[in-house]
mmCIF file of C-alpha atoms in Angstrom:
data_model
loop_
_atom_site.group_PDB
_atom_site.id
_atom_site.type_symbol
_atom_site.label_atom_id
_atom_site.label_comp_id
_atom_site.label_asym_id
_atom_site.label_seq_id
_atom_site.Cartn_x
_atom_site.Cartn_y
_atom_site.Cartn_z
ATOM 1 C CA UNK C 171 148.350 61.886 64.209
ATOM 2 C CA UNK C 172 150.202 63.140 67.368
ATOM 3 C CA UNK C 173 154.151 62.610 66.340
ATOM 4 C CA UNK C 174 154.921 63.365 69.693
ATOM 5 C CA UNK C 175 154.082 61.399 72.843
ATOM 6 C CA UNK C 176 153.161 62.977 76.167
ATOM 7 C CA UNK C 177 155.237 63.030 79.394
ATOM 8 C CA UNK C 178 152.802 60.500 80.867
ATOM 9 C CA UNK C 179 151.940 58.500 77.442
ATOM 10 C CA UNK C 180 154.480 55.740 79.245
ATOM 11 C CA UNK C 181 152.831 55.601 83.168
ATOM 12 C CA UNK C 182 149.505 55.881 81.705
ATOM 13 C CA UNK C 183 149.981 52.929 79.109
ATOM 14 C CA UNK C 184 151.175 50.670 82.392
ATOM 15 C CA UNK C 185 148.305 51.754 84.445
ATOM 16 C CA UNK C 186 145.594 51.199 81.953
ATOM 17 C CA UNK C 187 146.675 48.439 80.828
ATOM 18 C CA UNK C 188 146.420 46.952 84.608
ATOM 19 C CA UNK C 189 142.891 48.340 84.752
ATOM 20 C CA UNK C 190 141.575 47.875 80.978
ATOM 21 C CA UNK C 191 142.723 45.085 79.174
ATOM 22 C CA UNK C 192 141.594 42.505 81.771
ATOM 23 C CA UNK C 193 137.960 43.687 81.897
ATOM 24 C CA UNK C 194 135.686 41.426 81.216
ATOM 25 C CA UNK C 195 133.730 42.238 77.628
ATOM 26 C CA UNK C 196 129.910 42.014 77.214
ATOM 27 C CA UNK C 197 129.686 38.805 75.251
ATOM 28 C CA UNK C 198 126.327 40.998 72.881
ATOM 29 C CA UNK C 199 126.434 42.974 70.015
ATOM 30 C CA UNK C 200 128.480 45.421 70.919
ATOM 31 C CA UNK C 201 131.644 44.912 72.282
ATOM 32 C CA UNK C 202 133.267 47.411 75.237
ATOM 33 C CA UNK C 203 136.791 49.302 74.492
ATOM 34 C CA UNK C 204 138.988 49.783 76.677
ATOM 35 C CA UNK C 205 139.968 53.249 77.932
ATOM 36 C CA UNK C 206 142.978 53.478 76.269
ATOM 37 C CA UNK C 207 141.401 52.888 72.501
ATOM 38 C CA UNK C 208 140.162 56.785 73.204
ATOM 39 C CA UNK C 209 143.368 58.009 73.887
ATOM 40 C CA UNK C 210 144.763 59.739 71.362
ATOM 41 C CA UNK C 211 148.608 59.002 71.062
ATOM 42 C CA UNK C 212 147.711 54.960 70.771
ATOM 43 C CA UNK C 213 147.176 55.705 67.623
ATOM 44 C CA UNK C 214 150.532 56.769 66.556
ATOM 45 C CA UNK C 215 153.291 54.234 67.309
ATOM 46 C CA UNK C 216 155.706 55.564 70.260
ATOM 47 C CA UNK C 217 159.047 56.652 69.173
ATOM 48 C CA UNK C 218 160.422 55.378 72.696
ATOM 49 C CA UNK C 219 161.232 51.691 73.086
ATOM 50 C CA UNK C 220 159.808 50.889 76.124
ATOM 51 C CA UNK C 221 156.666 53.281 75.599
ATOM 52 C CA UNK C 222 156.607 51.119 71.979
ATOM 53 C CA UNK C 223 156.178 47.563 73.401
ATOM 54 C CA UNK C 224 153.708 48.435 75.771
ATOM 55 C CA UNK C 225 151.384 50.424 73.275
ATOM 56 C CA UNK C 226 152.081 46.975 71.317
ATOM 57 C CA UNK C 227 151.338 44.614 73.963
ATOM 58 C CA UNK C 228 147.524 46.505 73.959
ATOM 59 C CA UNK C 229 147.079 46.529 70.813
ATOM 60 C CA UNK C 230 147.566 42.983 70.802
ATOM 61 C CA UNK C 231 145.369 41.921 73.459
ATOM 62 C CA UNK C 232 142.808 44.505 72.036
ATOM 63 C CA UNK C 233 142.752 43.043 68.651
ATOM 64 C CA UNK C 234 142.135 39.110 70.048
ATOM 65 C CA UNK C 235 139.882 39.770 72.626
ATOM 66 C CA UNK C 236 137.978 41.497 69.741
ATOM 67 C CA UNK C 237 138.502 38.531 67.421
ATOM 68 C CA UNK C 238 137.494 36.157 70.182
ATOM 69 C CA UNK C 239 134.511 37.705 71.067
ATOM 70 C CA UNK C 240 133.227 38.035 67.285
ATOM 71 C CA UNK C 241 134.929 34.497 66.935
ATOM 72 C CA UNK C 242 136.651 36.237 63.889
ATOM 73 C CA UNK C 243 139.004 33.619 62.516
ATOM 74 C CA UNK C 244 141.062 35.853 60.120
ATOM 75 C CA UNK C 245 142.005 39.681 59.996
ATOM 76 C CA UNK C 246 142.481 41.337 56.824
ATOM 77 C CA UNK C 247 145.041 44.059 57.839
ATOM 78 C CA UNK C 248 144.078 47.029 55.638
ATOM 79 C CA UNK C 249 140.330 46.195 56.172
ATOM 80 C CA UNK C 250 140.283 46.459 60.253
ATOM 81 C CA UNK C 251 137.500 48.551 61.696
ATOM 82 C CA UNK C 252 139.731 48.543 64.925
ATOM 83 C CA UNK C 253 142.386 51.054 63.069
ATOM 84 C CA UNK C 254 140.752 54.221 63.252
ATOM 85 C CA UNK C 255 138.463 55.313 66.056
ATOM 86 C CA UNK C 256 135.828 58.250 64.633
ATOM 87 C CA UNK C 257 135.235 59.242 67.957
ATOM 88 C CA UNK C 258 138.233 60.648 68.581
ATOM 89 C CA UNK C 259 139.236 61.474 65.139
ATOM 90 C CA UNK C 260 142.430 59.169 65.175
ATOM 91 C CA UNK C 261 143.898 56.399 63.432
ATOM 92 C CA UNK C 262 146.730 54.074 62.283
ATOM 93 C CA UNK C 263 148.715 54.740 59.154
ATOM 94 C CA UNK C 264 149.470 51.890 56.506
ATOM 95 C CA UNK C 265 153.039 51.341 57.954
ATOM 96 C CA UNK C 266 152.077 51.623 61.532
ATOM 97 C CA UNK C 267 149.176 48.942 60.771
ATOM 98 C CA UNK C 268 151.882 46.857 59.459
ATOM 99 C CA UNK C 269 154.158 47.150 62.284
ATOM 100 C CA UNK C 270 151.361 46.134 64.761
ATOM 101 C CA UNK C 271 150.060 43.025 62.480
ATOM 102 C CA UNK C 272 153.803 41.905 62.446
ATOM 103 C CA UNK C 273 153.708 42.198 65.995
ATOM 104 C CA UNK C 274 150.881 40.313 66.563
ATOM 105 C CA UNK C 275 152.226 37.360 64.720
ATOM 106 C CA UNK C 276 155.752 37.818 66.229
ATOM 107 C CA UNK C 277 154.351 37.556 69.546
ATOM 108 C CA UNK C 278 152.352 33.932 68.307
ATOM 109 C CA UNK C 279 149.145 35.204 68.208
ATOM 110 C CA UNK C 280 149.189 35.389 64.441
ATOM 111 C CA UNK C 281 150.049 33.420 60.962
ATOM 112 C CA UNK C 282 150.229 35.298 57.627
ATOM 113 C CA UNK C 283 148.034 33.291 55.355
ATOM 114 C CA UNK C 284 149.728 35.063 52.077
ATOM 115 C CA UNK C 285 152.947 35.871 50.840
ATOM 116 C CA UNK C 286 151.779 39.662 50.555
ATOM 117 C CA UNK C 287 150.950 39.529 54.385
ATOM 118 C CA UNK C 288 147.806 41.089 53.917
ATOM 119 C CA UNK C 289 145.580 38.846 55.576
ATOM 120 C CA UNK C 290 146.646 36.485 58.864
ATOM 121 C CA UNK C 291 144.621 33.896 60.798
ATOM 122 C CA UNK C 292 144.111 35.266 64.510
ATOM 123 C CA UNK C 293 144.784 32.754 67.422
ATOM 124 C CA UNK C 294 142.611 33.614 70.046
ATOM 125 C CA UNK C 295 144.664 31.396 71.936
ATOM 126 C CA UNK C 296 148.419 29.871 71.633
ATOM 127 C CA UNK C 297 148.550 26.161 71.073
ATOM 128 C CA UNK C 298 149.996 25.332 74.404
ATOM 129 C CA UNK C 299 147.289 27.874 76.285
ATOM 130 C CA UNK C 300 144.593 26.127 74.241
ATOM 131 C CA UNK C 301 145.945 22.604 75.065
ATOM 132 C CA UNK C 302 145.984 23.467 78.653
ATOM 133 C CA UNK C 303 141.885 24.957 78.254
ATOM 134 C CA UNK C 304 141.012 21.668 76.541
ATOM 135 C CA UNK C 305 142.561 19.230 79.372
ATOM 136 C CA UNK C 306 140.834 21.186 82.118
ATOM 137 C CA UNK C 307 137.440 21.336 80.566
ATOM 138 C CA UNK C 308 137.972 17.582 80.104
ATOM 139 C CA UNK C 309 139.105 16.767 83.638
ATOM 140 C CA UNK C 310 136.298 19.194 84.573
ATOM 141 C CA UNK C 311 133.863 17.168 82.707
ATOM 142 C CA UNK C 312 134.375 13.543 83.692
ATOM 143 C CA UNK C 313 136.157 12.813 80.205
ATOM 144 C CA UNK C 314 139.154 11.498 81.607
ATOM 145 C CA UNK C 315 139.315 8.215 80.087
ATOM 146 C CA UNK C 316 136.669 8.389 77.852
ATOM 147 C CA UNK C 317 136.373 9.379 73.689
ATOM 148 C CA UNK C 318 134.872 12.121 72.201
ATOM 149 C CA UNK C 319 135.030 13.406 68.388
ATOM 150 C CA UNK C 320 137.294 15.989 67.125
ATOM 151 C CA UNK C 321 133.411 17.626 65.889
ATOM 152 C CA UNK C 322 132.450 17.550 69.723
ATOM 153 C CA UNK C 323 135.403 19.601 70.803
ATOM 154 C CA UNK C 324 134.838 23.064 68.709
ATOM 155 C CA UNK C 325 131.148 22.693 68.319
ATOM 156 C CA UNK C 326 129.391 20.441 70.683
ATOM 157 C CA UNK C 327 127.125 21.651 73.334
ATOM 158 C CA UNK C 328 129.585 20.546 75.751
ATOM 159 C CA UNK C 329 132.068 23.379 74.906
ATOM 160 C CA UNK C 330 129.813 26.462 74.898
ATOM 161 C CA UNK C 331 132.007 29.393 76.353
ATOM 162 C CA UNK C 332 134.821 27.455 75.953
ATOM 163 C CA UNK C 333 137.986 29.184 74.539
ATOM 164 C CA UNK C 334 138.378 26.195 72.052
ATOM 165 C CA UNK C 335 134.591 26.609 70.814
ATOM 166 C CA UNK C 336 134.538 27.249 67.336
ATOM 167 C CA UNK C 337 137.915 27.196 66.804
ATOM 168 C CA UNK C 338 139.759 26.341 63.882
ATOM 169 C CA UNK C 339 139.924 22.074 63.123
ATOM 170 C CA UNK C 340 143.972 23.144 62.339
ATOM 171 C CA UNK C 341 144.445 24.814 65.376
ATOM 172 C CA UNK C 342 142.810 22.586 67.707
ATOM 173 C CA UNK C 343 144.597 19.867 66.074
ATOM 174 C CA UNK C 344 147.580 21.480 67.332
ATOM 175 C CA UNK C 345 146.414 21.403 70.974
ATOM 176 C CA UNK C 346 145.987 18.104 70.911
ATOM 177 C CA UNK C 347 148.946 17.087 69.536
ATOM 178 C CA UNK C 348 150.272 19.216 72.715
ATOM 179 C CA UNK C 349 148.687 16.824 74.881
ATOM 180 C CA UNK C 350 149.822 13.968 72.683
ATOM 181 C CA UNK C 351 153.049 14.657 73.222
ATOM 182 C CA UNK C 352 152.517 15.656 77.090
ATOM 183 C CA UNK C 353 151.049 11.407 76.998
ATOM 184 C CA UNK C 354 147.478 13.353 77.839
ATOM 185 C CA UNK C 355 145.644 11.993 74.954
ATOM 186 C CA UNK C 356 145.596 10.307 71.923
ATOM 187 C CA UNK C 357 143.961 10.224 68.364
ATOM 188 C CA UNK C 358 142.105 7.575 66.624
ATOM 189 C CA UNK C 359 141.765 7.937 62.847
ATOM 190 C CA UNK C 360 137.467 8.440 62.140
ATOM 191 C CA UNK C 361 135.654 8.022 58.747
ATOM 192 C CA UNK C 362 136.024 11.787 58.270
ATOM 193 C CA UNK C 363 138.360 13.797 60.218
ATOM 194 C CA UNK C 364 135.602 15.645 62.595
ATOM 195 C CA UNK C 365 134.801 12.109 63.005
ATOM 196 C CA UNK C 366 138.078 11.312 64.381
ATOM 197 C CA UNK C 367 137.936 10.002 68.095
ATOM 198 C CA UNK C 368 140.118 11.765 71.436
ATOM 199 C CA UNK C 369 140.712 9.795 74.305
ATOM 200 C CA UNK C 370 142.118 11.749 77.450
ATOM 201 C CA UNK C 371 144.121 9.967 80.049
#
C-alpha cells in the first residue's frame, strides 16, 4: 500500500466522484468499475480528514451499487472480492476493511447481523428512500387506492427494475411503515405474511 497520498489524491477524489459514481452500470454479468477503483491510493485509507470522507463516501456508493446490481443481500466483510483489485496490485488491509464496513453502516446503509461484526445486511436503499420508490411506482401504476400483497411488492412482475425488487420482507416492511406513518398506506394482516394486503391512499 501507498502510506502516502498524492498532492492531487483530494481534487481527483471530488472530480471522479462527479464523473464515476453516477454512471449508469451494465445490469449483465459483469459489472463496470468506476475509474477511481484503479487508482491506486483508494486503497489505502487517507490520513487527511477531508481526503478520508470522500475516499469513504466512494467506497460506499461503490460497494451498494455493487450489492444492488448482484441483488447481494449481505456482505461478509473479510470475504469481499471488492477489497483488493489484481489489476492494479492493491488492496485493503483488515483494519482499513473494518473502518470502511463501519462506515457503511454509520452512514445507514448497513446493519451488523453479529456481535463479531463480521457479516452486515447491505441496504441498497434507506428506508425513507425506499418508501419514497415504492409510493411513486404505486402512483405511477394506478394503485392508488387499490390492495396489493406484501409478495407482489419485492417479487411480482409489476416491480421488475424496481429498487424495492427483491428486497428484503424486513426492510420493505420498514418502508411501509414509512408511509404508514406519512397516512400513505396501510396494512391488513394476510394468512401468511407475504400474503398480507397494502392499500395506498
Amino acid at each position: 500500500n501507498n502510506q502516502h497520498p498524492t498532492p492531487v489524491y483530494a481534487a481527483s477524489l471530488s472530480k471522479r466522484k462527479k464523473s464515476n459514481t453516477l454512471q449508469d452500470l451494465t445490469m449483465g454479468d459483469n459489472f463496470e468499475y468506476p475509474d477511481f477503483y484503479n487508482f491506486p491510493p483508494f486503497f489505502t485509507i487517507q490520513p487527511v480528514l477531508a481526503t478520508k470522507e470522500k475516499q469513504l463516501e466512494l467506497w460506499r456508493d461503490l460497494i451498494v451499487r455493487y450489492h444492488t446490481q448482484y441483488k447481494l443481500k449481505t456482505l461478509k466483510i473479510y470475504e469481499c472480492s471488492l477489497w483488493t483489485n489484481d489489476k492494479i496490485q492493491r488492496s485493503l488491509n483488515r483494519d482499513e476493511v473494518q473502518i470502511v464496513a463501519d462506515n457503511l453502516v454509520a452512514h445507514g446503509h448497513g446493519e451488523w447481523i453479529d456481535e463479531s461484526h463480521t457479516t452486515l445486511r447491505v441496504l441498497w436503499r434507506k428506508p425513507e428512500e425506499l418508501a419514497r420508490d415504492v409510493y411513486e411506482w404505486a402512483v405511477q401504476n394506478g394503485n392508488i387506492g387499490s390492495v396489493c400483497t406484501l409478495y407482489e411488492l419485492h417479487s411480482g412482475e409489476d416491480v421488475n427494475g424496481m429498487s424495492f425488487e427483491g428486497l428484503d420482507e424486513e426492510l420493505l416492511r420498514r418502508a411501509l411503515a414509512v408511509l404508514e406513518n406519512e397516512g400513505k398506506c396501510t396494512i391488513f394482516k394476510g394468512d401468511t405474511s407475504e400474503e398480507d394486503g397494502i392499500k395506498f391512499f
